[in-house]
Each structure stands twice: as structure tokens, then as C-alpha cells.
């Protein structure tokens, strides 16, 4: 650990057993350098639920070896000549996306047409979205994430971090934060709106914080058990529902919310009862990503009350920038638990066990000195 060289090293998942505390610390080759890239010396990387799905090939067979982690903060140590918004020494971050077609001829999905998504700043919906890990860059190189010393990312997806935000707090905003911030904004959470957040994990706790920061009239945290009630209220929720332990909750909260964001990744959730919590015309936005993709919805949950179910995928670089600015201005303070990068295997085990309160962030100890030495 702690090599002074610029050799890319990190925790690699070599097979589905890697999620059981078996990632291996190894050297690996990043994508070939392009002048649109930035190399980042990683100081912090959050542990996202998606890292777990990927390590265990939950969604689909993963392209091992994988280096997961897409809540990356660090210092830019090499900046391509085509990158204008970042300079060497800047504190920067990379979220769950590290490329899209960006309307480049030969790369955009349709050779004769603009990519409407990239043109409108909706890069996370580009048909050629490249994930920060588990994907291929357009030059053929594998995308490899942040459980390591360095990350190489296309500059468009490298975001300057505003002063006033702690790096450990900013890291999980890059995926967990923006994944809830984006639909909260897009579906109008703010004054006059009552918002429910289902699943009080990494994403869900940001849901409560950001719904509050955006000025929603009422924020209801919807969890399974009682044990997170006090935390939810401290985070800023006005009310708390423990669906697995509270008698009569569905009836009590019927038709009370305008918007629900669901971060739950299990088809076992009582979706019909969540839909019942919506007022007529209300929307439930699903962001949790079940491994079998199932979302058990009954048509009558939609027909009665003219309700909607939507989905949402992370957020664009401009949304991330806007969210970070708001978090710095309003002093949004996530609950993070720092874990040493060398203990990443144990941190993954603890994440799988549901022990994070509410986001583990891996920290490269002494990284600041190493960055100074490397510059
Ligand atoms: P997390 O910290 O583990 O939180 C997930 C929460 O869901 C848990 O805290 C739990 O909340 C609830 N939950 C877990 N298992 C459940 C079950 N069987 N039934 C009901 N509720 C359950 O994970 P995360 O990092 O927030 O990620 C959540 C999901 O979002 C993952 O599937 C992840 O891949 C996905 N994700 C999607 C996007 C996107 O762009 N759409 C981006 C990032 C992550 P309670 O204990 O409060 O019930
Ligand atoms: Zn994520």
C-alpha cells in the first residue's frame, strides 16, 4: 500500500467471490491516455450499493477483473491539453459516469443525427453512456474505478469540488447524492410539496437531506424497521414510517405525498402500499436497481388516482456541479464513516451487512503528502 510510484494499483474483484472480502490489491493498466483525460490521485472513494451488485455479478456477469468505486475525490495530477476547466493540483471528483458520446462523430449512436441527450446536458441518458467501472471506453480500454490510488477519466466528467465541502462528504454526493438530487429537482420537490424517501441507506439519507435543503414542506422517511427512526428525524425528516414493524402505516399515511423516491433494490418491497401513500397524480421515482430488475406493480395502483412510476439514472456533470454548490452554500452534511483504503474488504462486508450509517468512504491515508511528492 501507499506506493509513491504512479503505477495504477487498486482493489480488484477477480470473480463473484470478491464481494465476500476477497478483493485483491494488484497493479493494472488504465485506459490508454488521451489529451481529453485527467489523472487523479485518489484521496477518497465512497462505497455505493452498485459496487456490491457489480462485485457479485448481481445485475449481469461482470467483466472481471473489476475495480469498483464511483464516488471518487482526489487531486488532478495530469491534465490533458484538451481539458480547459481543470488544472494540475485542483481538487476534483468523478461520479458513476466517466464518458458519453458527447456528440462526437463516429461515436454518437446515430451517425446522421445529434445525440439529443448529450446536446441537452442529459449525459447520463446517452445511449453510449460509459460507467466509471465495468464499461469500455471508446478507445477500447476498460473503465476502472476508485478503490485504488489513481483514476484516469475523460475530463468532461471530472468535476471541480467547491471550497467549503469536506472531501469525505463530497465523495458520496457524486453518485448517491446526485442520484436523488436529480429526480427531486426534476419532479419538483420544494415548497408546497410533500416528499417520501424509501430506504434509509446511502441514497436514501441524501434523499432526506436534499428534500429538506430544497425546501419541501414535509419529508417522510420510509424504512423497514424502527432502528433508524431517531437518525431519520435528526437528518431532518418530519415523520418516519417503519413498514415491517408499524401496524396500520399504509392506512395512516394514505394519499399524503406528492412525490416518492424509492432507493430500495429488492422486489420484496410493498410497492402497492407506497403507491397508496401518493396523492392523486403523484409520482414514484424508482432509483434502487434490483438484481432481477423486477418491480412488482399492480395496474390498479396506477389507474386509481392517475399515478405515475418513473425511473432516474444518476445525474449529469452540470447537475453534480449544481448540487455541490447547493450543498456547500446550505451546509448539507451527510453522515459518512471513514474507512481506511487498506480495509476495503472489511468495509465491503460491512456494507453488505447493512451496517453503514449512512455511507462508508474509503480514505487513502497520507495521500496529501504523496500528491505533493508526485507533483
Ligand atoms: P444502501 O446504502 O445499501 O441502501 C439501500 C437501502 O434499501 C437500505 O438501507 C434499506 O433501507 C433498503 N433495503 C435494502 N434491502 C431491502 C429489502 N430487501 N427490502 C426493502 N428495503 C431494502 O444502498 P445505496 O448505495 O443507497 O443503493 C441503493 C440502490 O440504488 C442500489 O440498488 C444501487 O445499485 C442503486 N443505485 C442506483 C442509481 C441510479 O442511477 N438509479 C445510482 C446509485 C445507486 P431501510 O433499512 O431503511 O429499509
Ligand atoms: Zn453509485
Coordinates of C-alpha atoms and ligand atoms in Angstrom, one line a residue:
X1 CA 0.0 0.0 0.0
X2 CA 1.0 3.6 -0.3
X3 CA 3.3 3.3 -3.3
X4 CA 5.0 6.6 -4.3
X5 CA 5.1 5.5 -7.9
X6 CA 2.4 6.4 -10.4
X7 CA 1.7 2.7 -11.1
X8 CA -2.1 2.2 -11.0
X9 CA -2.9 -0.1 -8.2
X10 CA -6.1 -0.9 -6.5
X11 CA -8.5 -3.5 -5.1
X12 CA -9.6 -5.8 -7.9
X13 CA -12.6 -8.1 -7.9
X14 CA -11.4 -11.2 -9.8
X15 CA -14.7 -13.1 -9.5
X16 CA -18.1 -13.1 -7.8
X17 CA -16.5 -14.2 -4.5
X18 CA -14.7 -10.8 -4.3
X19 CA -17.8 -9.4 -2.6
X20 CA -17.1 -11.8 0.3
X21 CA -14.0 -9.9 1.4
X22 CA -11.8 -11.3 -1.4
X23 CA -10.8 -8.3 -3.5
X24 CA -7.1 -8.4 -4.3
X25 CA -4.7 -5.5 -4.2
X26 CA -3.0 -5.5 -7.7
X27 CA -1.5 -3.3 -10.4
X28 CA -3.4 -2.8 -13.5
X29 CA -3.3 -0.8 -16.8
X30 CA -5.7 2.1 -17.1
X31 CA -7.2 3.1 -20.5
X32 CA -4.6 4.5 -22.9
X33 CA -4.0 8.2 -22.3
X34 CA -5.8 10.7 -24.5
X35 CA -5.5 14.5 -24.3
X36 CA -9.1 14.8 -23.2
X37 CA -8.2 12.8 -20.0
X38 CA -7.4 13.7 -16.4
X39 CA -5.3 11.5 -14.0
X40 CA -6.5 11.8 -10.4
X41 CA -4.6 10.8 -7.3
X42 CA -7.5 9.4 -5.2
X43 CA -7.9 10.6 -1.7
X44 CA -11.4 9.4 -1.0
X45 CA -13.9 6.9 -2.6
X46 CA -17.4 6.2 -1.3
X47 CA -18.8 2.6 -1.3
X48 CA -22.1 2.5 -3.3
X49 CA -24.7 -0.2 -3.4
X50 CA -23.8 -0.5 -7.1
X51 CA -20.3 -1.6 -6.2
X52 CA -21.8 -4.5 -4.3
X53 CA -24.1 -5.5 -7.2
X54 CA -21.1 -5.4 -9.6
X55 CA -18.6 -7.3 -7.4
X56 CA -21.0 -10.2 -7.1
X57 CA -22.2 -10.1 -10.8
X58 CA -25.7 -9.3 -9.5
X59 CA -27.1 -7.5 -12.5
X60 CA -25.2 -9.4 -15.2
X61 CA -21.9 -11.2 -15.4
X62 CA -19.2 -8.6 -14.6
X63 CA -16.2 -8.2 -16.8
X64 CA -13.6 -9.2 -14.3
X65 CA -11.2 -8.0 -13.1
X66 CA -13.2 -5.0 -11.9
X67 CA -12.1 -2.1 -9.8
X68 CA -15.3 -0.7 -8.4
X69 CA -15.9 2.7 -6.7
X70 CA -17.5 5.6 -8.4
X71 CA -17.6 8.3 -5.7
X72 CA -14.1 9.5 -6.3
X73 CA -12.4 12.6 -4.9
X74 CA -8.7 13.4 -5.3
X75 CA -6.2 15.7 -6.9
X76 CA -5.6 16.2 -10.6
X77 CA -2.0 15.2 -11.2
X78 CA -2.1 15.1 -15.0
X79 CA -4.4 17.1 -17.2
X80 CA -4.8 16.6 -21.0
X81 CA -4.2 19.6 -23.2
X82 CA -7.8 19.5 -24.4
X83 CA -9.2 19.9 -20.9
X84 CA -9.8 23.5 -20.0
X85 CA -11.8 23.5 -16.7
X86 CA -9.2 21.6 -14.6
X87 CA -5.6 22.3 -13.8
X88 CA -2.9 20.2 -12.1
X89 CA -3.3 20.4 -8.3
X90 CA -7.1 21.0 -8.4
X91 CA -9.4 19.0 -6.1
X92 CA -11.8 17.1 -8.4
X93 CA -14.3 14.3 -8.3
X94 CA -15.7 11.7 -10.6
X95 CA -19.1 10.1 -10.2
X96 CA -20.7 7.0 -11.7
X97 CA -20.3 8.1 -15.3
X98 CA -17.0 8.8 -17.0
X99 CA -18.0 9.2 -20.6
X100 CA -20.8 9.6 -23.1
X101 CA -20.8 10.1 -26.9
X102 CA -20.6 13.9 -26.4
X103 CA -21.8 14.1 -29.9
X104 CA -18.5 13.1 -31.4
X105 CA -18.9 11.9 -35.0
X106 CA -18.1 8.2 -35.2
X107 CA -19.1 7.7 -31.5
X108 CA -22.6 9.1 -31.3
X109 CA -25.3 6.5 -31.5
X110 CA -26.7 7.7 -34.8
X111 CA -24.1 8.9 -37.3
X112 CA -26.5 11.3 -39.1
X113 CA -28.1 12.9 -36.1
X114 CA -27.1 14.8 -33.0
X115 CA -27.4 12.9 -29.7
X116 CA -30.3 14.8 -28.2
X117 CA -29.3 13.7 -24.7
X118 CA -25.8 15.0 -24.8
X119 CA -26.9 18.1 -26.6
X120 CA -29.3 18.9 -23.8
X121 CA -26.9 18.1 -21.0
X122 CA -28.6 14.9 -20.1
X123 CA -25.4 12.8 -20.5
X124 CA -26.5 10.1 -18.1
X125 CA -29.2 9.2 -20.6
X126 CA -26.8 9.0 -23.6
X127 CA -27.2 5.6 -25.3
X128 CA -23.4 5.4 -25.2
X129 CA -23.0 6.1 -21.5
X130 CA -19.7 4.8 -20.1
X131 CA -19.7 3.8 -16.5
X132 CA -16.8 4.7 -14.3
X133 CA -16.2 1.0 -13.9
X134 CA -17.5 -2.1 -15.6
X135 CA -17.6 -0.5 -19.0
X136 CA -15.3 0.1 -22.0
X137 CA -14.0 3.5 -23.0
X138 CA -14.3 4.4 -26.7
X139 CA -10.6 3.7 -27.3
X140 CA -11.2 0.1 -26.1
X141 CA -9.7 0.5 -22.6
X142 CA -11.6 -0.9 -19.6
X143 CA -13.1 1.6 -17.2
X144 CA -11.7 1.0 -13.7
X145 CA -13.0 2.8 -10.6
X146 CA -11.8 4.3 -7.4
X147 CA -10.9 1.6 -4.9
X148 CA -7.2 2.4 -5.5
X149 CA -4.6 5.0 -5.8
X150 CA -5.3 6.6 -9.2
X151 CA -8.2 7.1 -11.6
X152 CA -8.0 8.1 -15.3
X153 CA -11.2 9.7 -16.5
X154 CA -12.3 11.7 -19.6
X155 CA -12.2 15.4 -18.5
X156 CA -15.9 16.2 -19.3
X157 CA -16.8 14.0 -16.3
X158 CA -14.2 15.4 -13.9
X159 CA -15.9 17.9 -11.7
X160 CA -14.1 20.6 -9.7
X161 CA -15.1 20.4 -6.0
X162 CA -16.1 23.8 -4.4
X163 CA -14.4 25.0 -1.3
X164 CA -16.3 24.6 1.8
X165 CA -17.1 20.9 1.2
X166 CA -15.1 18.3 3.1
X167 CA -13.7 15.7 0.7
X168 CA -15.2 12.8 2.6
X169 CA -18.6 14.5 2.5
X170 CA -18.3 15.4 -1.2
X171 CA -17.3 11.9 -2.3
X172 CA -20.7 10.2 -1.8
X173 CA -22.5 13.2 -3.3
X174 CA -21.0 12.3 -6.7
X175 CA -23.2 9.2 -7.1
X176 CA -25.6 8.7 -4.1
X177 CA -26.2 12.4 -3.7
X178 CA -26.9 13.3 -7.3
X179 CA -29.0 10.1 -7.9
X180 CA -31.6 11.5 -5.5
X181 CA -30.9 15.2 -6.1
X182 CA -31.6 14.9 -9.9
X183 CA -35.2 13.4 -9.6
X184 CA -36.0 15.6 -6.5
X185 CA -35.3 18.7 -8.7
X186 CA -36.8 17.3 -11.9
X187 CA -40.0 16.2 -10.2
X188 CA -40.5 19.4 -8.3
X189 CA -39.5 18.7 -4.7
X190 CA -39.6 22.1 -3.0
X191 CA -42.0 24.5 -1.3
X192 CA -45.6 23.2 -1.5
X193 CA -44.6 19.6 -1.9
X194 CA -44.7 16.6 0.4
X195 CA -42.0 14.1 -0.3
X196 CA -41.3 10.5 0.8
X197 CA -38.0 8.7 0.7
X198 CA -38.0 4.9 0.8
X199 CA -34.9 3.1 2.1
X200 CA -32.7 4.9 4.5
X201 CA -29.3 3.8 3.1
X202 CA -26.6 5.9 1.3
X203 CA -29.0 7.2 -1.3
X204 CA -32.0 7.5 1.0
X205 CA -30.2 9.6 3.6
X206 CA -29.2 12.0 0.9
X207 CA -32.9 12.0 -0.2
X208 CA -33.9 13.3 3.2
X209 CA -31.1 15.9 3.3
X210 CA -31.7 17.2 -0.2
X211 CA -35.5 17.2 0.0
X212 CA -35.1 19.3 3.2
X213 CA -32.5 21.6 1.6
X214 CA -34.7 22.1 -1.5
X215 CA -37.5 23.4 0.8
X216 CA -40.1 20.6 0.7
X217 CA -43.0 21.2 3.0
X218 CA -42.8 17.8 4.5
X219 CA -40.2 14.9 4.3
X220 CA -41.2 11.4 5.3
X221 CA -38.6 8.7 5.7
X222 CA -39.9 5.3 4.9
X223 CA -37.8 2.4 6.2
X224 CA -38.4 -1.2 7.3
X225 CA -37.5 -1.2 10.9
X226 CA -37.7 1.1 13.9
X227 CA -33.9 1.3 14.5
X228 CA -33.3 4.2 12.1
X229 CA -36.2 6.4 13.4
X230 CA -34.0 8.7 15.6
X231 CA -31.4 9.1 12.8
X232 CA -34.1 10.0 10.2
X233 CA -35.5 12.7 12.5
X234 CA -32.0 14.0 13.2
X235 CA -31.3 14.1 9.4
X236 CA -34.3 16.4 9.0
X237 CA -37.3 14.1 8.3
X238 CA -40.7 15.3 9.7
X239 CA -42.1 11.8 10.0
X240 CA -40.8 8.2 9.9
X241 CA -42.6 5.0 8.8
X242 CA -41.3 1.5 9.8
X243 CA -43.1 -0.6 7.2
X244 CA -42.1 -4.0 8.7
X245 CA -42.9 -3.1 12.3
X246 CA -45.6 -0.5 12.4
X247 CA -49.2 -1.6 12.4
X248 CA -51.6 0.3 10.0
X249 CA -48.9 2.5 8.5
X250 CA -50.3 2.2 4.9
X251 CA -53.7 3.4 6.1
X252 CA -52.4 6.2 8.3
X253 CA -50.3 7.7 5.5
X254 CA -52.7 7.1 2.6
X255 CA -52.9 9.8 -0.1
X256 CA -50.5 12.1 1.8
X257 CA -47.5 12.6 -0.6
X258 CA -46.8 14.3 -3.9
X259 CA -43.6 12.5 -4.7
X260 CA -41.8 9.4 -3.5
X261 CA -38.2 8.4 -4.4
X262 CA -37.5 4.7 -3.8
X263 CA -34.0 3.7 -3.3
X264 CA -34.9 0.1 -2.5
X265 CA -33.2 -2.6 -4.6
X266 CA -35.5 -5.5 -3.7
X267 CA -38.6 -6.7 -5.4
X268 CA -39.9 -7.6 -2.0
X269 CA -40.9 -4.0 -1.2
X270 CA -44.6 -3.3 -0.6
X271 CA -44.8 -1.1 -3.7
X272 CA -48.6 -1.1 -3.7
X273 CA -48.7 0.4 -0.3
X274 CA -46.1 3.0 -1.3
X275 CA -48.2 4.0 -4.3
X276 CA -51.2 4.3 -1.9
X277 CA -49.2 7.0 0.0
X278 CA -49.3 9.2 -3.1
X279 CA -52.0 11.7 -3.7
X280 CA -53.8 11.6 -7.0
X281 CA -51.5 12.4 -9.8
X282 CA -48.4 11.7 -7.7
X283 CA -45.2 10.1 -8.9
X284 CA -42.9 7.4 -7.5
X285 CA -39.4 7.5 -8.9
X286 CA -37.5 4.3 -8.7
X287 CA -33.7 4.6 -8.4
X288 CA -32.9 1.4 -6.5
X289 CA -31.8 -1.2 -9.0
X290 CA -33.0 -4.8 -8.1
X291 CA -30.7 -7.5 -9.4
X292 CA -33.5 -9.3 -11.2
X293 CA -34.9 -6.0 -12.5
X294 CA -38.3 -6.8 -11.0
X295 CA -40.7 -4.0 -9.9
X296 CA -43.9 -5.6 -8.7
X297 CA -46.5 -3.1 -9.8
X298 CA -50.3 -3.7 -10.0
X299 CA -52.1 -1.8 -12.7
X300 CA -54.8 -0.6 -10.3
X301 CA -52.1 1.1 -8.2
X302 CA -51.6 3.4 -11.2
X303 CA -55.2 3.6 -12.5
X304 CA -56.8 4.7 -9.3
X305 CA -55.6 8.2 -8.6
X306 CA -53.9 8.5 -12.1
X307 CA -50.5 7.9 -10.6
X308 CA -47.1 7.5 -12.3
X309 CA -44.0 5.4 -11.8
X310 CA -40.7 6.8 -13.2
X311 CA -37.1 5.9 -13.2
X312 CA -34.0 8.0 -12.9
X313 CA -30.3 7.4 -13.6
X314 CA -27.5 9.3 -11.6
X315 CA -27.1 12.9 -12.8
X316 CA -25.2 14.9 -15.4
X317 CA -22.0 16.8 -14.8
X318 CA -24.0 20.1 -14.7
X319 CA -26.4 18.6 -12.1
X320 CA -23.5 17.4 -10.0
X321 CA -21.9 20.9 -10.1
X322 CA -25.2 22.5 -9.1
X323 CA -25.8 20.0 -6.3
X324 CA -22.3 20.5 -4.9
X325 CA -22.8 24.3 -5.0
X326 CA -26.1 24.0 -3.1
X327 CA -24.6 21.6 -0.6
X328 CA -21.7 24.0 0.1
X329 CA -24.0 27.0 0.3
X330 CA -26.6 25.4 2.6
X331 CA -24.1 23.4 4.7
X332 CA -25.7 20.0 3.7
X333 CA -23.8 17.5 5.9
X334 CA -24.0 13.8 5.0
X335 CA -23.3 11.1 7.6
X336 CA -20.2 9.3 6.5
X337 CA -18.0 6.8 8.2
X338 CA -14.4 6.9 7.1
X339 CA -12.7 3.6 6.5
X340 CA -9.0 3.1 5.5
X341 CA -8.4 2.1 1.9
X342 CA -6.4 -0.8 3.1
X343 CA -9.5 -2.1 4.9
X344 CA -11.7 -2.0 1.8
X345 CA -12.6 -5.7 2.0
X346 CA -13.9 -5.4 5.5
X347 CA -15.8 -2.2 4.6
X348 CA -17.5 -4.1 1.7
X349 CA -18.5 -6.9 4.1
X350 CA -20.0 -4.3 6.5
X351 CA -21.8 -2.6 3.6
X352 CA -23.3 -5.9 2.5
X353 CA -24.4 -6.5 6.1
X354 CA -26.3 -3.2 6.0
X355 CA -24.2 -1.6 8.8
X356 CA -23.3 1.7 7.0
X357 CA -24.6 4.8 8.8
X358 CA -25.0 6.0 6.1
X359 CA -22.1 5.9 3.7
X360 CA -18.7 4.3 4.1
X361 CA -15.9 6.4 2.5
X362 CA -12.5 4.8 1.8
X363 CA -9.7 7.1 2.7
X364 CA -6.1 6.9 1.3
X365 CA -4.1 7.7 4.4
X366 CA -1.4 10.2 3.9
X367 CA -2.4 10.8 0.4
X368 CA -1.9 14.6 0.5
X369 CA 1.8 14.2 1.1
X370 CA 2.0 11.6 -1.6
X371 CA 0.3 14.0 -4.0
X372 CA 2.8 16.8 -3.1
X373 CA 5.6 14.4 -3.7
X374 CA 4.2 13.3 -7.1
X375 CA 3.6 16.8 -8.5
Ligands
LIG1 P1 -27.7 1.0 0.6 O1 -26.9 2.1 1.3 O2 -27.4 -0.4 0.9 O3 -29.2 1.4 0.9 C1 -30.3 0.6 0.4 C2 -31.4 0.7 1.4 O4 -32.5 0.0 0.8 C3 -31.2 0.0 2.7 O5 -30.6 0.9 3.7 C4 -32.6 -0.4 3.2 O6 -33.2 0.7 3.8 C5 -33.3 -0.6 1.9 N1 -33.3 -2.1 1.6 C6 -32.3 -2.9 1.4 N2 -32.7 -4.2 1.2 C7 -34.1 -4.1 1.2 C8 -35.1 -5.1 1.1 N3 -34.8 -6.4 0.9 N4 -36.4 -4.7 1.2 C9 -36.7 -3.4 1.4 N5 -35.7 -2.4 1.6 C10 -34.5 -2.8 1.5 O7 -27.5 1.2 -0.9 P2 -27.4 2.5 -1.8 O8 -26.0 2.8 -2.1 O9 -28.3 3.5 -1.2 O10 -28.0 2.0 -3.2 C11 -29.4 1.7 -3.3 C12 -29.7 1.1 -4.7 O11 -29.7 2.2 -5.6 C13 -28.8 0.0 -5.2 O12 -29.5 -0.9 -5.9 C14 -27.9 0.8 -6.1 O13 -27.3 0.0 -7.1 C15 -28.9 1.8 -6.7 N6 -28.3 2.9 -7.4 C16 -29.0 3.4 -8.4 C17 -28.5 4.6 -9.1 C18 -29.3 5.1 -10.2 O14 -28.7 5.9 -11.0 N7 -30.6 4.8 -10.4 C19 -27.4 5.2 -8.6 C20 -26.7 4.7 -7.5 C21 -27.2 3.6 -6.9 P3 -34.0 0.5 5.2 O15 -33.1 -0.2 6.1 O16 -34.3 1.9 5.6 O17 -35.3 -0.2 4.9
LIG2 ZN1 -23.3 4.6 -7.2

